[in-house]
GROMACS .gro file of C-alpha atoms in nm:
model
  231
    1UNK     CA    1  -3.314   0.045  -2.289
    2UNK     CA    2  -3.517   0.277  -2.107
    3UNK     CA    3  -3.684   0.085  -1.757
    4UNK     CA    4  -3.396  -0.141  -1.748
    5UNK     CA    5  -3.096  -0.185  -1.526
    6UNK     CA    6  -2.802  -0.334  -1.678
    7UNK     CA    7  -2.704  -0.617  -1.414
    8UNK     CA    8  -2.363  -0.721  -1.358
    9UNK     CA    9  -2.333  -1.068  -1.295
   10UNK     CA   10  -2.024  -1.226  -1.131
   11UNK     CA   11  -1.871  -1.565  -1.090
   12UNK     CA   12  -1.956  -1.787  -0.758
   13UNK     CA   13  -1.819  -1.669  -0.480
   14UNK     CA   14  -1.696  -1.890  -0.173
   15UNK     CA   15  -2.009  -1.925  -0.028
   16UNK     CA   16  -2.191  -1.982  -0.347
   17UNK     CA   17  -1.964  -2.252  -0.439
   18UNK     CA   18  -1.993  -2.459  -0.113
   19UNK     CA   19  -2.393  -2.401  -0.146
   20UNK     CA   20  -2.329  -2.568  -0.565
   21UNK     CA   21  -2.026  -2.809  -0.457
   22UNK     CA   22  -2.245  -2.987  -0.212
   23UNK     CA   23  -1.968  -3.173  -0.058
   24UNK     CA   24  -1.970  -3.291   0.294
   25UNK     CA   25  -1.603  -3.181   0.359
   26UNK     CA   26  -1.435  -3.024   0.613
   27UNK     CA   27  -1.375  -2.625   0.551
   28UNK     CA   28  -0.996  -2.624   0.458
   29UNK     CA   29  -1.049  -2.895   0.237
   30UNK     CA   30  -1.350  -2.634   0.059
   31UNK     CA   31  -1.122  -2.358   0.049
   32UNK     CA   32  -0.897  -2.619  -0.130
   33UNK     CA   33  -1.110  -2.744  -0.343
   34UNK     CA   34  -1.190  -2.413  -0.451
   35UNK     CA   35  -0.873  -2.293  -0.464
   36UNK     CA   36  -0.812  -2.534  -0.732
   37UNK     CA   37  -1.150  -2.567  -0.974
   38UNK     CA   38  -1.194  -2.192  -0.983
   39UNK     CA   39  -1.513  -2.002  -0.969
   40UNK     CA   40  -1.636  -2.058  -1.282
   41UNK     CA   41  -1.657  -2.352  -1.639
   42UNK     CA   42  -1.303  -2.244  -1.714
   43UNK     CA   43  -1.155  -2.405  -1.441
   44UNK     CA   44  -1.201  -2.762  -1.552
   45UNK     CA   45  -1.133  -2.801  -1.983
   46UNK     CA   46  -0.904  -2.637  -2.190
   47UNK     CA   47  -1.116  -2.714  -2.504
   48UNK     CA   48  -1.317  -2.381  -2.340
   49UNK     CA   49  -0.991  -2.170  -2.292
   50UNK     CA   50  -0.935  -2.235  -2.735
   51UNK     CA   51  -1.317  -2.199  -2.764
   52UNK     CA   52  -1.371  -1.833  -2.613
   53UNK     CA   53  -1.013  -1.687  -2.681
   54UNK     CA   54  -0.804  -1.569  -3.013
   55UNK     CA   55  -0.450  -1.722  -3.003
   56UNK     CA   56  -0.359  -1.327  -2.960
   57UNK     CA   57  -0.584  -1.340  -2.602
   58UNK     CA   58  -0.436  -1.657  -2.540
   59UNK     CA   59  -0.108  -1.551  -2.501
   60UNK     CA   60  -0.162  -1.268  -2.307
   61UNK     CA   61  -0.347  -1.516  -2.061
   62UNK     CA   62  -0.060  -1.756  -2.030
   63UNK     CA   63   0.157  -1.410  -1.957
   64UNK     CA   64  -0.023  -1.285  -1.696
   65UNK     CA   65  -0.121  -1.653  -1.491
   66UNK     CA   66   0.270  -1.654  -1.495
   67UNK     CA   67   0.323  -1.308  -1.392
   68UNK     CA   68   0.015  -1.314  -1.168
   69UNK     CA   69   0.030  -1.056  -0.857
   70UNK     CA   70   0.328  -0.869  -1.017
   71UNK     CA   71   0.367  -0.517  -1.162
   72UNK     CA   72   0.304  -0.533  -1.573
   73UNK     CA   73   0.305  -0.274  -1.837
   74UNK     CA   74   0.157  -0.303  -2.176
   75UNK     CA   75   0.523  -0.287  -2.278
   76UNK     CA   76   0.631  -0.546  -2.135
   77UNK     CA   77   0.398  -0.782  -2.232
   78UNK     CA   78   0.407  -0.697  -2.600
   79UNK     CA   79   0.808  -0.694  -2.605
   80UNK     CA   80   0.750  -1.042  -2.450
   81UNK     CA   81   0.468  -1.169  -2.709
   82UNK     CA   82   0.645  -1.025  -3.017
   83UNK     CA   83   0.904  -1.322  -2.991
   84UNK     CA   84   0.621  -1.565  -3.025
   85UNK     CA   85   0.412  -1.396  -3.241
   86UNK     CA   86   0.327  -1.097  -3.520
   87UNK     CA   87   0.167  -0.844  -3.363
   88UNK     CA   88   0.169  -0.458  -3.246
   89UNK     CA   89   0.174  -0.291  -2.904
   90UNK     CA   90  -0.211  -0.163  -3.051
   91UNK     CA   91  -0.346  -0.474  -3.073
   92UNK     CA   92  -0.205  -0.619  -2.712
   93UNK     CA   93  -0.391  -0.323  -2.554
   94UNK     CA   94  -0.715  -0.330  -2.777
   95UNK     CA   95  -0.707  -0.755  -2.660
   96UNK     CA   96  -0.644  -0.657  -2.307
   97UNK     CA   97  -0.893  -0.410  -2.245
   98UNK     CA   98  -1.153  -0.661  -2.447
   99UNK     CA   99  -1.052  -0.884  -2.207
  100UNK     CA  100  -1.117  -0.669  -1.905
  101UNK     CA  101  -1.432  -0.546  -2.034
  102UNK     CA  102  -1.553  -0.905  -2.054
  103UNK     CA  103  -1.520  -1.009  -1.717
  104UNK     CA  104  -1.152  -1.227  -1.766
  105UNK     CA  105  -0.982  -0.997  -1.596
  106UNK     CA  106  -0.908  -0.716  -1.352
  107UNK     CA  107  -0.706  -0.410  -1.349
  108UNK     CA  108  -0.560  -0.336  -1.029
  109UNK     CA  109  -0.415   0.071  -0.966
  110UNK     CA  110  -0.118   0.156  -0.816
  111UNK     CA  111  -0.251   0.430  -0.541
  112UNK     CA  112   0.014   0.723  -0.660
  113UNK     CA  113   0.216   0.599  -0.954
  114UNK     CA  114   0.111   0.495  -1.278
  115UNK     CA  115   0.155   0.118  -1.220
  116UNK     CA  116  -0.078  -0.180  -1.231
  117UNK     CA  117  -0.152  -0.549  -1.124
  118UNK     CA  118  -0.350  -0.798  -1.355
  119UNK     CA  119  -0.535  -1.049  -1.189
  120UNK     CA  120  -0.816  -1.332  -1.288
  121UNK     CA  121  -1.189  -1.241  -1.251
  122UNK     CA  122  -1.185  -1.642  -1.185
  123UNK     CA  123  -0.829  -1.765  -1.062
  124UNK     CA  124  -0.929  -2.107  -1.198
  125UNK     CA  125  -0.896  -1.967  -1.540
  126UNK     CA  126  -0.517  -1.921  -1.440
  127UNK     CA  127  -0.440  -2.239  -1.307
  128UNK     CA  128  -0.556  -2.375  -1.616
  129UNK     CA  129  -0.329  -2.146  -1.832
  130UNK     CA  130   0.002  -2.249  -1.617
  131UNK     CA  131   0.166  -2.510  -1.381
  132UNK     CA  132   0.308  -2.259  -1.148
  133UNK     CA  133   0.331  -2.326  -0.756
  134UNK     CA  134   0.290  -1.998  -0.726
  135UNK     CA  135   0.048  -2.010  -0.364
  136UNK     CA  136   0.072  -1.675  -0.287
  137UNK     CA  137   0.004  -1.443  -0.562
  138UNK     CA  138  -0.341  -1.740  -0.621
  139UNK     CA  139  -0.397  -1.689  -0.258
  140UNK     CA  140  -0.425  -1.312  -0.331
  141UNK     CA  141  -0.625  -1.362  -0.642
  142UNK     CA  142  -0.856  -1.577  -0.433
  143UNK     CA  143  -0.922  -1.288  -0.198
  144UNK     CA  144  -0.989  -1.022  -0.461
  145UNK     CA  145  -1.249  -1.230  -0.583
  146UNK     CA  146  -1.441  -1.194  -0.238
  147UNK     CA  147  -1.357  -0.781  -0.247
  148UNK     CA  148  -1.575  -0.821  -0.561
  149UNK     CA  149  -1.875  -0.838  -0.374
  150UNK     CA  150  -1.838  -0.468  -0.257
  151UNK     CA  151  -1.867  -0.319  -0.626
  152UNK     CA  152  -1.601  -0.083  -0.504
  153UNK     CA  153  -1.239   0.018  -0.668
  154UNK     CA  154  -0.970  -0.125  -0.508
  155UNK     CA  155  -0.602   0.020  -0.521
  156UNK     CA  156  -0.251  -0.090  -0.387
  157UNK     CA  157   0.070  -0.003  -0.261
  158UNK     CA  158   0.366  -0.144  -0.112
  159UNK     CA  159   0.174  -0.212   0.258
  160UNK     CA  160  -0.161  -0.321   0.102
  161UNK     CA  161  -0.240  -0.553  -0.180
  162UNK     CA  162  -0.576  -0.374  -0.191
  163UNK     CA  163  -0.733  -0.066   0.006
  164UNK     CA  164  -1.055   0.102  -0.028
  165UNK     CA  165  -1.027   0.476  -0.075
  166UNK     CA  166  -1.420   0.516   0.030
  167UNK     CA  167  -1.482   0.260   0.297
  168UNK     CA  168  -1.119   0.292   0.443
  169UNK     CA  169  -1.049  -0.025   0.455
  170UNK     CA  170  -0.711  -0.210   0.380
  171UNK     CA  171  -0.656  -0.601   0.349
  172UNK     CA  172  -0.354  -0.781   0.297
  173UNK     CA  173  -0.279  -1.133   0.177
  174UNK     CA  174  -0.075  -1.327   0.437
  175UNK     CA  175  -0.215  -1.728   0.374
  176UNK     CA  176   0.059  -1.866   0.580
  177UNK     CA  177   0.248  -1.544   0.833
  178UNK     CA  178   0.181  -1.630   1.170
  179UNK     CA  179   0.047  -1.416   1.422
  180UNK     CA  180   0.387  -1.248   1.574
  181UNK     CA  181   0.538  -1.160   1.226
  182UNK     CA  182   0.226  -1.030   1.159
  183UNK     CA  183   0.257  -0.836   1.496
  184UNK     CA  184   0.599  -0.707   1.345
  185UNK     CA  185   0.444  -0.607   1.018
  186UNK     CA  186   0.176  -0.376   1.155
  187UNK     CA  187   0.411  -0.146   1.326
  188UNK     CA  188   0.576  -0.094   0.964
  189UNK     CA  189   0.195  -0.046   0.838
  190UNK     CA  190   0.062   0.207   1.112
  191UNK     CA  191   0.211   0.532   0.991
  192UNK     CA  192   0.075   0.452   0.633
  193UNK     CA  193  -0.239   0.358   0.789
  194UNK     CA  194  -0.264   0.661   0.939
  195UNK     CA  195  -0.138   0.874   0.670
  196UNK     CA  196  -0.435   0.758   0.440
  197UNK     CA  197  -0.710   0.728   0.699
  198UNK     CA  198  -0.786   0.399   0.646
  199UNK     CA  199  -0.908   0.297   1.036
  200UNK     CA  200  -0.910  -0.114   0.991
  201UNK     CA  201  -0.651  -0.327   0.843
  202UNK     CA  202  -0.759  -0.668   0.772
  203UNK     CA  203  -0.489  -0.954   0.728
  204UNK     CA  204  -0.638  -1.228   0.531
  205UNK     CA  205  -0.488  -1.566   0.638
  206UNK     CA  206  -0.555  -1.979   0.626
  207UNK     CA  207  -0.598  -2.038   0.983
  208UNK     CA  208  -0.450  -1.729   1.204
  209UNK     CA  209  -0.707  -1.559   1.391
  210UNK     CA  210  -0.639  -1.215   1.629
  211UNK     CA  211  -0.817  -0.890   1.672
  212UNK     CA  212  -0.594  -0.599   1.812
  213UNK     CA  213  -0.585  -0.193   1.779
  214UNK     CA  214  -0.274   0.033   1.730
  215UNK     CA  215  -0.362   0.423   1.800
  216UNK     CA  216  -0.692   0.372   1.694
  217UNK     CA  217  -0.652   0.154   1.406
  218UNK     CA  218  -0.821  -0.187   1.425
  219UNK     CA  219  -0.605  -0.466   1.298
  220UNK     CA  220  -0.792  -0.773   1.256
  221UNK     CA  221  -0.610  -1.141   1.135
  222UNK     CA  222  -0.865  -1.354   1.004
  223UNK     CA  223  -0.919  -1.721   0.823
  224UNK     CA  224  -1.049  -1.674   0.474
  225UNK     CA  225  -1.333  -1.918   0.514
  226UNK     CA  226  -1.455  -1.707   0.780
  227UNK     CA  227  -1.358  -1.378   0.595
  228UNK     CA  228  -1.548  -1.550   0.294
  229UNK     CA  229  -1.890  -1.615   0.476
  230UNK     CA  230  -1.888  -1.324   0.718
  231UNK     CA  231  -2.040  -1.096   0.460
   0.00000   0.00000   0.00000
């Protein structure tokens, strides 16, 4: 419509969650806490998951909150859905990119080669669709949902779960690596650092805090919560 804007709106963020939650807790218990109910309604009934999904959409849910942070091909997931149910490698794409154009979930691009990542617009969403104890890959989910904020495309490759090609900017998901292996990492990270441009290297961690630069490349190790609300 002409003299409108179309307005994107996302789920809470960390900070907007704390500012809803209103609990008097201590920080790592918020990050917990959030961690665990999500960013958004689905996070707390499945009578909503049956509600706003066909079984087809369903299924394709409960695939990727298992596979969550891994590499996935349309393929796959319809050679894995066809034992459970009638349908056609068409209709698993036309459900997925429905999904993705409604906000459930996110597409993430291999920098060079044509593979992807899936993750959860709101990671609560996937802890509702499986039991795994899967900390890591959430953890990761958790900090895509803050990139969110910068409207910007994120890609990945085997040093960076997600890099900026405009504001040069890498970050990396390490919730529990403490600071010397993370020491030992960056010298395997440098040359690809360099090689791309990308001048500051952000590891994204529970507690682990350090600022340090490597030919003039700024790595920086810092807490989510602080990550989070530093915006």
């Amino acid at each position: 419509i002409n003299g409108f804007e179309e307005l994107e709106l996302d789920y809470f963020d960390f900070e907007e969650f704390i500012s809803v939650s209103k609990k008097n807790l201590p920080i790592n218990n918020l990050v917990g806490l959030f961690l665990q109910s999500g960013r958004s309604k689905f996070g707390e009934k499945n009578i909503l998951l049956r509600q706003s999904f066909t079984l087809l959409e369903l299924e394709i849910l409960k695939y990727l909150a298992l596979n969550l942070g891994q590499q996935i091909s349309i393929s796959k997931i319809f050679i894995e859905l066809k034992k459970r149910l009638k349908t056609s490698k068409d209709s698993v794409y036309q459900a997925i990119k429905k999904l993705e154009n409604t906000y459930v979930i996110y597409t993430l691009k291999h920098d060079e080669k044509k593979l992807q990542k899936i993750y959860f617009k709101d990671f609560g969403l996937r802890n509702n669709l499986c039991i795994s104890k899967d900390f890591s890959h959430l953890f990761e989910n958790l900090v895509l949902s803050e990139l969110f904020k910068f409207k910007e495309d994120f890609f990945y490759n085997k040093y960076f779960n997600f890099y900026s090609q405009i504001s040069k900017i890498a970050y990396i998901s390490s919730p529990t690596l403490d600071i010397d292996l993370i020491k030992l990492r960056t010298k395997k990270i440098l040359p690809k650092a360099l090689e791309l441009g990308i001048f500051h290297v952000i590891f994204i961690t529970l507690s682990s805090e350090d600022s340090f630069f490597e030919q003039g490349v700024k790595f920086e190790v810092i807490s989510f919560d602080k990550f989070s609300l530093g915006f």
